[in-house]
Coordinates of N, CA and C in Angstrom, one line a residue:
X113 N 19.8 11.2 19.6 CA 19.0 10.2 20.3 C 17.5 10.4 20.0
X114 N 17.0 11.6 19.9 CA 15.6 11.8 19.5 C 15.3 11.3 18.1
X115 N 16.2 11.6 17.2 CA 16.0 11.1 15.8 C 15.9 9.6 15.7
X116 N 16.8 9.0 16.4 CA 16.8 7.5 16.4 C 15.5 7.0 17.0
X117 N 15.1 7.5 18.1 CA 13.8 7.1 18.6 C 12.6 7.3 17.7
X118 N 12.7 8.5 17.0 CA 11.6 8.8 16.1 C 11.6 7.9 14.9
X119 N 12.8 7.5 14.4 CA 12.9 6.6 13.3 C 12.4 5.2 13.7
X120 N 12.8 4.8 14.9 CA 12.3 3.5 15.4 C 10.8 3.4 15.5
X121 N 10.2 4.5 16.0 CA 8.7 4.5 16.2 C 8.1 4.5 14.8
X122 N 8.7 5.2 13.9 CA 8.1 5.2 12.5 C 8.2 3.9 11.9
X123 N 9.4 3.2 12.0 CA 9.5 1.9 11.5 C 8.5 0.9 12.1
X124 N 8.3 1.0 13.4 CA 7.4 0.2 14.1 C 5.9 0.4 13.6
X125 N 5.6 1.6 13.4 CA 4.2 1.9 12.8 C 4.1 1.4 11.4
X126 N 5.1 1.5 10.6 CA 5.1 1.0 9.2 C 5.0 -0.5 9.2
X127 N 5.6 -1.2 10.1 CA 5.5 -2.7 10.2 C 4.1 -3.1 10.6
X128 N 3.5 -2.3 11.5 CA 2.1 -2.6 11.9 C 1.1 -2.4 10.7
X129 N 1.3 -1.3 10.0 CA 0.5 -1.1 8.8 C 0.7 -2.1 7.7
X130 N 1.9 -2.5 7.5 CA 2.2 -3.6 6.5 C 1.6 -4.9 6.9
X131 N 1.6 -5.3 8.2 CA 0.9 -6.5 8.6 C -0.6 -6.4 8.4
X132 N -1.1 -5.2 8.7 CA -2.6 -5.1 8.5 C -2.9 -5.2 7.0
X133 N -2.1 -4.6 6.1 CA -2.4 -4.8 4.7 C -2.3 -6.2 4.2
X134 N -1.3 -6.9 4.7 CA -1.1 -8.3 4.4 C -2.3 -9.2 4.8
X135 N -2.8 -8.9 6.0 CA -4.0 -9.6 6.5 C -5.2 -9.3 5.7
X136 N -5.4 -8.1 5.3 CA -6.5 -7.7 4.5 C -6.5 -8.4 3.1
X137 N -5.3 -8.4 2.5 CA -5.1 -9.1 1.2 C -5.5 -10.6 1.3
X138 N -5.1 -11.2 2.4 CA -5.4 -12.7 2.6 C -6.9 -12.9 2.8
X139 N -7.5 -11.9 3.4 CA -8.9 -12.0 3.8 C -9.8 -12.1 2.6
X140 N -9.5 -11.4 1.6 CA -10.4 -11.3 0.4 C -10.0 -12.3 -0.7
X141 N -10.9 -12.9 -1.3 CA -10.7 -14.0 -2.3 C -9.9 -13.5 -3.5
X142 N -10.2 -12.2 -3.9 CA -9.5 -11.7 -5.1 C -8.0 -11.4 -4.8
X143 N -7.7 -11.2 -3.5 CA -6.3 -10.9 -3.2 C -6.0 -9.4 -3.5
X144 N -7.1 -8.6 -3.6 CA -6.9 -7.2 -4.0 C -7.6 -6.3 -2.9
X145 N -6.9 -5.2 -2.6 CA -7.5 -4.2 -1.8 C -7.1 -2.9 -2.2
X146 N -7.8 -1.9 -1.8 CA -7.4 -0.5 -2.0 C -6.9 0.1 -0.7
X147 N -5.7 0.7 -0.7 CA -5.2 1.3 0.5 C -5.1 2.8 0.3
X148 N -5.7 3.5 1.1 CA -5.6 5.0 1.1 C -4.6 5.4 2.2
X149 N -3.6 6.2 1.7 CA -2.6 6.7 2.7 C -2.2 8.1 2.2
X150 N -1.8 8.9 3.2 CA -1.6 10.3 2.9 C -0.1 10.6 2.4
X151 N 0.7 9.6 2.5 CA 2.1 9.8 2.1 C 2.5 8.8 1.0
X152 N 2.7 9.3 -0.2 CA 3.0 8.4 -1.4 C 4.2 7.6 -1.2
X153 N 5.3 8.2 -0.6 CA 6.6 7.5 -0.5 C 6.4 6.3 0.4
X154 N 5.5 6.4 1.4 CA 5.3 5.2 2.3 C 4.5 4.1 1.6
X155 N 3.6 4.5 0.8 CA 2.8 3.6 0.0 C 3.7 2.8 -1.0
X156 N 4.6 3.6 -1.6 CA 5.6 3.0 -2.5 C 6.5 1.9 -1.8
X157 N 6.9 2.2 -0.6 CA 7.7 1.2 0.2 C 6.8 0.0 0.5
X158 N 5.6 0.2 0.9 CA 4.7 -1.0 1.2 C 4.6 -1.8 -0.1
X159 N 4.4 -1.2 -1.2 CA 4.2 -1.9 -2.5 C 5.4 -2.6 -2.9
X160 N 6.6 -2.1 -2.6 CA 7.8 -2.8 -2.9 C 7.9 -4.1 -2.1
X161 N 7.6 -4.0 -0.9 CA 7.6 -5.2 0.0 C 6.6 -6.2 -0.4
X162 N 5.4 -5.8 -0.8 CA 4.3 -6.7 -1.1 C 4.3 -7.1 -2.6
X163 N 5.1 -6.4 -3.4 CA 5.2 -6.7 -4.9 C 3.8 -6.6 -5.5
X164 N 3.1 -5.5 -5.3 CA 1.8 -5.2 -5.9 C 1.9 -3.9 -6.7
X165 N 0.8 -3.7 -7.5 CA 0.7 -2.5 -8.3 C 0.2 -1.3 -7.5
X166 N 0.5 -0.1 -7.9 CA 0.1 1.1 -7.2 C -0.3 2.2 -8.2
X167 N -1.2 3.0 -7.8 CA -1.5 4.2 -8.5 C -1.9 5.2 -7.4
X168 N -1.6 6.5 -7.7 CA -2.0 7.6 -6.8 C -2.4 8.8 -7.6
X169 N -2.8 9.8 -6.9 CA -3.5 10.9 -7.5 C -2.9 11.5 -8.8
X170 N -1.6 11.5 -9.0 CA -1.0 12.1 -10.2 C -0.3 11.0 -11.1
X171 N -0.8 9.8 -10.9 CA -0.2 8.7 -11.8 C -0.7 8.8 -13.2
X172 N 0.2 8.7 -14.1 CA -0.2 8.7 -15.5 C -1.0 7.4 -15.8
X173 N -2.0 7.6 -16.6 CA -3.0 6.5 -16.9 C -3.7 5.9 -15.7
X174 N -3.9 6.7 -14.7 CA -4.6 6.3 -13.5 C -6.0 5.7 -13.8
X175 N -6.7 6.3 -14.7 CA -8.1 5.8 -15.0 C -8.1 4.4 -15.6
X176 N -7.1 4.2 -16.5 CA -7.0 2.9 -17.2 C -6.6 1.8 -16.1
X177 N -5.7 2.2 -15.2 CA -5.3 1.3 -14.2 C -6.4 0.9 -13.3
X178 N -7.2 1.9 -12.9 CA -8.4 1.6 -12.1 C -9.4 0.7 -12.8
X179 N -9.6 0.9 -14.0 CA -10.6 0.1 -14.8 C -10.0 -1.3 -14.9
X180 N -8.7 -1.5 -15.1 CA -8.1 -2.8 -15.1 C -8.3 -3.5 -13.8
X181 N -8.1 -2.8 -12.7 CA -8.2 -3.4 -11.4 C -9.6 -3.9 -11.2
X182 N -10.6 -3.1 -11.5 CA -12.0 -3.5 -11.4 C -12.3 -4.7 -12.3
X183 N -11.9 -4.6 -13.5 CA -12.2 -5.7 -14.4 C -11.6 -7.0 -14.0
X184 N -10.4 -7.0 -13.5 CA -9.7 -8.3 -13.0 C -10.4 -8.9 -11.8
X185 N -11.1 -8.1 -11.0 CA -11.7 -8.6 -9.8 C -13.0 -9.3 -10.0
X186 N -13.5 -9.2 -11.2 CA -14.8 -9.9 -11.5 C -14.6 -11.3 -12.0

């Protein structure tokens, strides 16, 4: 019972965060935002739902990905 409640609360929190991310993306003309999150697996799930690119602290070619992100936003 406790695990089910914990999972439901976690899913509810994730839905709230996902809605917030979607609103932020729509708010900016470029359709781009940077999301900082402390758990990579959760960010990966958000990205799958949103169909966006992701990079994190140990991503290969992170610097080139960041440069591309900045370049495309201009």
